[in-house]
Structures are given as C-alpha cells and as structure tokens.
XYZ file of C-alpha atoms in Angstrom:
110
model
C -78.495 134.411 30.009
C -75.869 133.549 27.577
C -72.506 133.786 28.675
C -71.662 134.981 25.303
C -73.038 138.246 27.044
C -70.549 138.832 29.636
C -67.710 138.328 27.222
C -66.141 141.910 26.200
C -64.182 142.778 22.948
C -60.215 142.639 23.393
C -57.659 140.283 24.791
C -56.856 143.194 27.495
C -60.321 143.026 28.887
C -60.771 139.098 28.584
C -62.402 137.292 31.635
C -61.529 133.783 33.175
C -63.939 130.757 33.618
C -64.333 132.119 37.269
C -66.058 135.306 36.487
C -68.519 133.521 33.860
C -69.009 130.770 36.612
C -69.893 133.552 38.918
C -72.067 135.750 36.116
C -73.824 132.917 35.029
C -74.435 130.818 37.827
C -73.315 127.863 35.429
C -70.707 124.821 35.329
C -67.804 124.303 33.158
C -69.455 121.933 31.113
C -72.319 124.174 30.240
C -70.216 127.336 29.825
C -68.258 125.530 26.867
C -71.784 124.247 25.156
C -72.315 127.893 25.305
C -69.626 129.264 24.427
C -69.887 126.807 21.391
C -73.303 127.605 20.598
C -72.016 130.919 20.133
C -72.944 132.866 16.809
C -70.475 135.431 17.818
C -66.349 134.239 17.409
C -65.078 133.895 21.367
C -61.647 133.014 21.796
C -59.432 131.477 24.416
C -55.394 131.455 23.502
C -54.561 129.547 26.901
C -52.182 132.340 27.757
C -54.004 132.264 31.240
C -55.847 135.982 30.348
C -59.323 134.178 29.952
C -62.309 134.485 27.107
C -62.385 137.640 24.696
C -64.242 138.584 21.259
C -61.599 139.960 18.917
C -61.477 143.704 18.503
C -60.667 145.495 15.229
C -57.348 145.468 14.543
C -56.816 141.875 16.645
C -56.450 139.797 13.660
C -53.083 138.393 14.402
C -54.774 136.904 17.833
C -57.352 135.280 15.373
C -54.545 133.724 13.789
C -52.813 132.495 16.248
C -55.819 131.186 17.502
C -56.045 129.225 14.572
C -52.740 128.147 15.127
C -52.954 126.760 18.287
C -56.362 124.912 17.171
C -54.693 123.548 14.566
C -52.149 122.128 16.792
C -54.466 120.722 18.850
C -56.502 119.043 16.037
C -53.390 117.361 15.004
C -52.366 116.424 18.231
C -56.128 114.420 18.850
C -55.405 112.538 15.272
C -52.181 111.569 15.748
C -53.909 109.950 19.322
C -56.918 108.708 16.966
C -54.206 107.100 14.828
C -52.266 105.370 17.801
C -56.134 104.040 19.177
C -56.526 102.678 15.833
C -53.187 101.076 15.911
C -53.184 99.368 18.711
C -57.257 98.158 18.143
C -55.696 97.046 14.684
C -53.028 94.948 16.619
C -54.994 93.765 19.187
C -57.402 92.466 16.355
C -54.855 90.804 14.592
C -53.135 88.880 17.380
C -56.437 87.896 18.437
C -57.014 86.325 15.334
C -53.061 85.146 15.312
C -54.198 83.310 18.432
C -57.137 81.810 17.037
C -55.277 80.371 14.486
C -52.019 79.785 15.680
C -50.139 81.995 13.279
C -48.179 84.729 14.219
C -47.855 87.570 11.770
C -44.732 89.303 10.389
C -44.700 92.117 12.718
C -44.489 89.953 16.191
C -41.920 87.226 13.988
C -39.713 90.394 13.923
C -40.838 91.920 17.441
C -42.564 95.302 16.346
C-alpha cells in the first residue's frame, strides 16, 4: 500500500514519518521513493507537523513550500559549485606540479 494513502488533506491533520513507518511497515528510504512517486502533491514544510496534501484554500502553504525548496535547491548548487572548485584546483595544481609552474592564484595565495 502506498503511503500516499495514509496521508490526509490539511497541515492540521498532517502525520510524521513515525506513523507512515508504522502504517506502512516501510523504511525511510522507501517512504521518500514513495512519497516521490506520488501523482498526488504531498508536502513537508519542516515545521516538525509531518506530511499533508494541501486543502482548498492552503495555497499560501504551497508557496511557501516552494519557497523553502527553492532555498534548498540553491543551497545544493552553491555546494555543487564549491565541489567543482576545489576539483578545478586540485586539477590545476596537479598539473602545476607536473610541470613545475605555479599558477597566478597560489603566486598570490588564493
């Protein structure tokens, strides 16, 4: 059973990981490939009151939800960009080292 099924309509009736756990008999991991797989919109805000489907009349929650998404998107590129960064930099002093040059950015300690 889906745990899309157990989910109920409005933030004031949402239910934490524990009850779906319980419900559904499955792990965290699964719940969220569920929960993905989803055709219906589920939402989490990570105010701690657990997994609801948006009743009429919630669209500011939808919103916000966005919002926070958003946020989080951002916040995994801007970690994307540092990984990139440093694999950039790693790359290029390797191939400082290889041939004895050293590049503008460690001349000037960056």
């Amino acid at each position: 059973m889906s745990c899309a099924e157990y989910i109920p309509a409005g933030h004031d009736n949402a239910v934490s990981r524990q009850y779906l756990r319980d419900m559904t008999g499955m792990c965290d991991r699964q719940m969220r490939s569920d929960l993905k797989a989803s055709k219906e919109l589920i939402l989490n805000l990570q105010d701690g009151a657990g997994y609801f489907k948006p009743a009429p009349g919630e669209e500011r929650l939808v919103r916000a939800y966005i919002r926070q998404e958003e946020a989080r998107i951002r916040s995994i590129q801007e970690q994307v960009r540092k990984a990139k960064s440093y694999l950039y930099d790693a790359r290029q002093l390797e191939e400082d080292l290889n041939t004895g040059q050293l590049n503008l950015k460690d001349m000037l300690g960056y």
